[in-house]
Structure formats: C-alpha cells, structure tokens
CSV table of C-alpha atoms in Angstrom, one decimal:
chain,number,residue,atom,x,y,z
A,1,MET,CA,-37.3,154.1,358.0
A,2,SER,CA,-40.0,156.1,356.0
A,3,GLU,CA,-42.9,154.2,354.6
A,4,ILE,CA,-43.0,153.5,350.9
A,5,PRO,CA,-45.7,155.6,349.0
A,6,GLU,CA,-48.6,153.6,347.9
A,7,GLN,CA,-47.9,154.5,344.4
A,8,ASP,CA,-44.3,153.4,344.6
A,9,ARG,CA,-44.9,149.8,346.2
A,10,VAL,CA,-44.2,146.7,344.1
A,11,LYS,CA,-47.2,144.6,344.2
A,12,LEU,CA,-46.6,141.0,345.1
A,13,ARG,CA,-47.5,138.5,342.5
A,14,PRO,CA,-46.8,134.9,341.9
A,15,PRO,CA,-43.5,134.1,339.9
A,16,PRO,CA,-43.8,132.9,336.4
A,17,HIS,CA,-44.6,129.1,336.3
A,18,MET,CA,-41.9,127.1,334.9
A,19,VAL,CA,-41.9,123.6,333.5
A,20,THR,CA,-38.5,121.6,333.9
A,21,LEU,CA,-37.6,119.0,331.2
A,22,GLN,CA,-34.9,116.5,331.4
A,23,PHE,CA,-33.1,115.3,328.3
A,24,GLY,CA,-29.4,114.8,329.3
A,25,SER,CA,-29.3,118.3,330.7
A,26,GLN,CA,-32.1,120.3,332.5
A,27,TRP,CA,-34.2,122.6,330.2
A,28,ASN,CA,-36.8,125.1,331.6
A,29,VAL,CA,-39.9,126.5,330.0
A,30,VAL,CA,-41.3,129.5,331.5
A,31,THR,CA,-45.1,129.2,330.7
A,32,PRO,CA,-47.1,132.7,330.1
A,33,ALA,CA,-49.6,134.1,332.7
A,34,VAL,CA,-52.6,134.9,330.6
A,35,TYR,CA,-55.8,136.8,331.0
A,36,ARG,CA,-59.4,135.6,330.7
A,37,TYR,CA,-61.9,138.2,329.9
A,38,GLU,CA,-65.1,137.9,331.7
A,39,ASP,CA,-67.8,139.7,333.5
A,40,GLN,CA,-67.3,140.4,337.3
A,41,ARG,CA,-70.1,138.6,338.5
A,42,TRP,CA,-68.8,135.3,337.0
A,43,ILE,CA,-65.3,136.2,338.2
A,44,ASP,CA,-66.5,136.5,341.9
A,45,GLU,CA,-68.4,133.1,341.5
A,46,PHE,CA,-65.4,131.4,340.2
A,47,PHE,CA,-63.3,132.7,343.1
A,48,ASP,CA,-66.0,132.1,345.7
A,49,THR,CA,-67.0,128.4,344.5
A,50,GLY,CA,-64.7,127.4,341.9
A,51,LYS,CA,-67.5,127.3,339.1
A,52,LEU,CA,-66.5,128.1,335.6
A,53,ARG,CA,-68.2,127.9,332.3
A,54,LEU,CA,-66.1,126.6,329.5
A,55,SER,CA,-67.1,127.2,325.8
A,56,THR,CA,-67.0,125.1,322.6
A,57,PHE,CA,-66.2,125.6,318.9
A,58,ALA,CA,-69.8,125.2,318.4
A,59,LYS,CA,-70.6,128.1,320.6
A,60,PHE,CA,-68.1,130.3,318.8
A,61,ALA,CA,-69.9,129.8,315.5
A,62,THR,CA,-73.1,131.3,316.9
A,63,TYR,CA,-71.6,134.6,317.7
A,64,GLU,CA,-72.6,137.3,315.1
A,65,ASP,CA,-69.9,140.0,315.9
A,66,GLU,CA,-66.5,139.8,314.2
A,67,VAL,CA,-64.5,139.8,317.4
A,68,ARG,CA,-65.9,136.6,318.9
A,69,GLY,CA,-67.7,134.8,316.2
A,70,ASP,CA,-65.7,132.2,314.1
A,71,LYS,CA,-67.5,129.5,312.3
A,72,ASN,CA,-64.3,127.9,311.2
A,73,GLU,CA,-62.8,127.0,314.5
A,74,GLY,CA,-61.2,123.5,314.3
A,75,GLN,CA,-61.6,123.1,310.7
A,76,GLY,CA,-59.5,123.4,307.6
A,77,PHE,CA,-57.9,121.8,304.6
A,78,CYS,CA,-54.7,119.5,305.0
A,79,TYR,CA,-52.5,119.4,302.0
A,80,GLY,CA,-49.7,116.6,301.9
A,81,GLU,CA,-47.2,116.2,299.2
A,82,THR,CA,-44.8,113.2,299.0
A,83,SER,CA,-41.2,113.2,297.5
A,84,ASP,CA,-42.2,112.0,294.1
A,85,ASN,CA,-44.8,114.9,293.6
A,86,LYS,CA,-48.0,113.1,294.5
A,87,SER,CA,-50.6,115.0,296.7
A,88,VAL,CA,-53.4,114.4,298.9
A,89,VAL,CA,-56.0,116.9,300.2
A,90,VAL,CA,-58.0,116.2,303.2
A,91,MET,CA,-60.7,118.4,305.0
A,92,GLN,CA,-60.4,117.8,308.8
A,93,SER,CA,-62.6,119.0,311.7
A,94,GLN,CA,-61.1,118.6,315.3
A,95,GLY,CA,-62.1,119.8,318.6
A,96,ILE,CA,-65.9,118.5,318.2
A,97,ASN,CA,-65.9,117.3,321.6
A,98,ALA,CA,-63.6,119.8,323.2
A,99,ALA,CA,-64.3,122.1,326.1
A,100,VAL,CA,-62.5,125.5,325.4
A,101,LEU,CA,-61.3,128.6,327.5
A,102,CYS,CA,-59.9,131.3,325.4
A,103,CYS,CA,-57.4,133.6,327.1
A,104,SER,CA,-55.2,136.4,325.9
A,105,HIS,CA,-51.5,137.4,326.3
A,106,ARG,CA,-52.8,141.0,326.3
A,107,LEU,CA,-54.6,142.8,329.0
A,108,CYS,CA,-56.1,145.9,327.6
A,109,GLN,CA,-59.5,147.9,327.4
A,110,ASP,CA,-59.9,147.6,323.8
A,111,LEU,CA,-60.0,143.7,324.0
A,112,GLN,CA,-62.2,143.8,327.0
A,113,HIS,CA,-64.8,146.0,325.1
A,114,GLY,CA,-64.5,143.7,322.1
A,115,PHE,CA,-65.3,140.6,324.1
A,116,GLN,CA,-68.1,142.5,325.6
A,117,ARG,CA,-66.9,141.7,329.2
A,118,ASN,CA,-66.5,144.1,332.0
A,119,SER,CA,-63.7,142.5,333.8
A,120,ALA,CA,-60.8,139.8,333.7
A,121,PHE,CA,-58.8,137.6,335.8
A,122,GLN,CA,-55.3,136.0,335.3
A,123,ILE,CA,-54.2,132.6,335.2
A,124,THR,CA,-50.7,132.4,336.7
A,125,ASN,CA,-50.0,128.7,336.1
A,126,THR,CA,-51.9,127.4,332.9
A,127,VAL,CA,-50.7,123.8,333.5
A,128,GLY,CA,-51.7,123.5,337.1
A,129,PHE,CA,-55.1,125.3,336.3
A,130,SER,CA,-55.6,123.0,333.4
A,131,LEU,CA,-54.9,120.0,335.4
A,132,GLU,CA,-57.4,120.8,338.2
A,133,ILE,CA,-59.9,121.6,335.5
A,134,SER,CA,-59.4,118.0,333.8
A,135,ARG,CA,-59.8,116.3,337.3
A,136,GLN,CA,-63.3,117.6,337.4
A,137,LEU,CA,-64.4,116.7,333.8
A,138,ALA,CA,-66.3,113.5,333.4
A,139,GLY,CA,-65.0,111.7,330.2
A,140,PHE,CA,-61.8,113.7,329.9
A,141,ARG,CA,-59.5,112.2,327.5
A,142,ASN,CA,-56.6,114.6,326.8
A,143,GLY,CA,-55.8,118.2,326.7
A,144,ILE,CA,-53.9,120.8,324.9
A,145,GLU,CA,-52.7,124.5,325.6
A,146,GLY,CA,-50.8,127.0,323.6
A,147,SER,CA,-50.7,130.3,321.7
A,148,CYS,CA,-52.9,130.5,318.7
A,149,ILE,CA,-51.4,130.3,315.1
A,150,TYR,CA,-52.4,133.2,312.9
A,151,ARG,CA,-52.6,132.7,309.1
A,152,SER,CA,-54.4,134.1,306.3
A,153,ASP,CA,-56.1,130.9,305.4
A,154,ALA,CA,-56.8,127.5,307.1
A,155,THR,CA,-54.7,125.3,305.0
A,156,ILE,CA,-52.0,123.1,306.6
A,157,SER,CA,-49.2,122.0,304.1
A,158,ARG,CA,-46.7,119.4,304.9
A,159,ALA,CA,-44.4,117.0,303.2
A,160,ILE,CA,-45.5,113.4,304.1
A,161,ASP,CA,-44.1,110.0,303.6
A,162,PHE,CA,-47.2,108.2,302.0
A,163,ASP,CA,-47.4,105.3,299.6
A,164,PHE,CA,-50.4,105.8,297.3
A,165,GLU,CA,-49.8,102.2,295.7
A,166,LYS,CA,-50.7,100.1,298.6
A,167,TYR,CA,-54.1,101.7,298.6
A,168,LYS,CA,-54.9,100.6,295.0
A,169,LEU,CA,-57.9,98.2,294.8
A,170,PRO,CA,-57.9,95.5,292.0
A,171,ASP,CA,-60.7,97.6,290.2
A,172,GLY,CA,-58.1,100.5,290.1
A,173,ASN,CA,-60.0,102.7,292.7
A,174,LEU,CA,-58.2,103.7,296.0
A,175,ASP,CA,-59.1,102.1,299.3
A,176,MET,CA,-61.0,105.1,301.4
A,177,GLN,CA,-58.7,103.9,304.2
A,178,MET,CA,-56.2,106.0,302.5
A,179,VAL,CA,-58.2,109.3,303.7
A,180,ALA,CA,-57.9,108.2,307.3
A,181,ASP,CA,-54.3,107.2,307.1
A,182,ALA,CA,-53.6,110.6,305.3
A,183,SER,CA,-55.5,112.4,308.0
A,184,THR,CA,-53.4,110.9,310.7
A,185,GLN,CA,-50.1,112.0,309.0
A,186,LEU,CA,-51.5,115.4,308.4
A,187,GLY,CA,-53.1,115.9,311.7
A,188,GLY,CA,-51.6,117.3,314.9
A,189,PRO,CA,-52.4,120.2,317.0
A,190,GLU,CA,-52.6,123.1,314.4
A,191,LEU,CA,-56.2,123.0,313.6
A,192,LEU,CA,-57.0,123.2,317.3
A,193,LEU,CA,-55.1,126.5,317.4
A,194,LEU,CA,-55.3,127.7,314.1
A,195,LYS,CA,-57.1,131.2,313.6
A,196,ARG,CA,-57.6,133.6,310.6
A,197,LYS,CA,-55.0,136.4,310.4
A,198,ARG,CA,-57.7,139.1,311.2
A,199,TYR,CA,-58.0,137.9,314.9
A,200,GLU,CA,-54.1,138.4,315.5
A,201,ARG,CA,-54.5,141.5,317.7
A,202,GLN,CA,-56.5,139.3,320.3
A,203,GLN,CA,-53.0,137.2,320.8
A,204,GLU,CA,-55.1,134.3,322.2
A,205,TYR,CA,-53.8,131.6,324.3
A,206,ARG,CA,-56.1,128.7,324.3
A,207,LEU,CA,-56.7,126.0,326.9
A,208,LEU,CA,-58.7,122.9,325.5
A,209,TRP,CA,-59.9,119.7,327.1
A,210,GLU,CA,-61.2,116.8,324.9
A,211,ILE,CA,-63.9,114.8,326.4
A,212,ASP,CA,-66.0,111.8,325.5
A,213,THR,CA,-69.1,113.8,324.6
A,214,ILE,CA,-70.5,117.3,325.0
A,215,GLY,CA,-74.3,117.7,325.1
A,216,ALA,CA,-74.5,121.4,324.9
A,217,ASP,CA,-72.4,124.1,323.5
A,218,TYR,CA,-70.9,124.8,326.8
A,219,VAL,CA,-69.6,122.9,329.8
A,220,ASP,CA,-70.0,124.0,333.4
A,221,VAL,CA,-67.2,122.7,335.7
A,222,VAL,CA,-66.6,123.3,339.6
A,223,ALA,CA,-62.9,123.0,340.3
A,224,PRO,CA,-61.9,124.9,343.5
A,225,LEU,CA,-58.4,123.9,343.5
A,226,ALA,CA,-58.1,125.8,340.3
A,227,ARG,CA,-58.4,129.1,341.9
A,228,GLN,CA,-54.9,128.8,343.4
A,229,PHE,CA,-53.5,129.2,340.0
A,230,CYS,CA,-55.5,132.6,339.4
A,231,ARG,CA,-55.7,136.1,340.8
A,232,LYS,CA,-58.1,138.8,340.1
A,233,VAL,CA,-57.2,141.6,338.1
A,234,GLU,CA,-56.7,144.9,339.8
A,235,ALA,CA,-57.6,148.2,338.6
A,236,GLU,CA,-53.9,149.3,338.3
A,237,ASP,CA,-53.2,146.4,336.3
A,238,TRP,CA,-55.1,148.0,333.4
A,239,GLY,CA,-52.8,150.7,333.2
A,240,GLY,CA,-53.2,154.1,331.5
C-alpha cells in the first residue's frame, strides 16, 4: 500500500462536542469549536502550565481602537410594554463582576490582525473548558456562554406582565421597588451577549464567569485540566 501524500492526509481532530438533553425524547446539541486569538507566547504558556488571562468589560472600555474597544459592553436600555399599553424603561448594567473570554467562530488573518494578536488556539469543547476554568475561580457564582447578538442599538424590548397599580404609594408616587422588579422581568442573558452591529464580522462567541468580586480589569487563572479541551492552531488551518 502506498503512503498517502502529506498534502492529502486528513488531520485527526476531536469530534464536535455534543450536549444531550432529555425531555421525553433525546435531543442533542452540537456545541461549536471556537477560536481564541492570542499571542503565541501566551498560548505556549497556557499549554505548558494552564495559565490563562481572562478579561473584563471594564478592560474592553479602555481599548481605543475600533476593533477591540467597546465602552457599552453589558449596558443597555430595557423597554417593557404591558397589554394595556403602559410602558417602563430601565437602564441596566450587567457583567460588572464577570471574567470574560472572547472567542470567534471564524479563523482568518483579518481578525487576527484586527485583534493585534499573532496566533490563535481552538477550544474544541466550550462546556468542558468553561467548567474547568470555573473550578479554579475563587468566588465563582454562575456562568454563561453563547454567540453574541448583533443589533444596531442596545435596546431590549419585551412585552411584560406588570401591574403598576400595586406600586402606587399613598402620596401618588411610585415605589422605587418597581424599578428592581421591572429589571428582573426585563433582564436575562441578552445584555451579556449584546454587541453593536458594526462588530458583526467578528462572529464572537463569548464565555463569561460571574464571580463575587473583581479587583482589577483582568483575572489570571491556572486551570491545567482546561487544556484537554483545546488545541493549538496549525499553519495549515489558516488556509489561503
């Protein structure tokens, strides 16, 4: 049997990760393998030791360039309207104490240059990876992952079931507890994943860990077991 030429060999890679749900019948969700753009020295350090630096929304606001910088991450107006045409508008901020790792569905040189990084690695199982990171974060509370939602503005509009009358005080004013309760109804994961449409070409996939408190605009974590869910991007992966 003749040897398969190098250029024709199929590179062995992990199969797609799949989450199985049970609700009467089985339903499978294939999670994406995503790319994290980073400088090669930090990628090598991660694969050697498991050390990884996570960013924050506060850090994103400090970048001056239009590719990485975004002063509005985790913030937006939430507009709720009741069936009797009453409305409430709440300005919300989420992710203040969140460590974030921004990845992308895309692997391309343009994004690499835009992010000002010289390499990338792939996370082949985002659920397993995120779980191992969470186990090494002091004060970890909860987490979320998902594809970013791109819109022309950061307004979240929803129909809500809300009784304004119960918040009326004897003097005719409204109890400010109404704002907190409205925020709960209008809340959810959207603000954590919402980005302006001008960033849409990045096709971002975001991993986010909420922790008790963050003392800086980054969080360094050492999670050696997270490496099993990653692989280095090879030169041929970039394509032409």
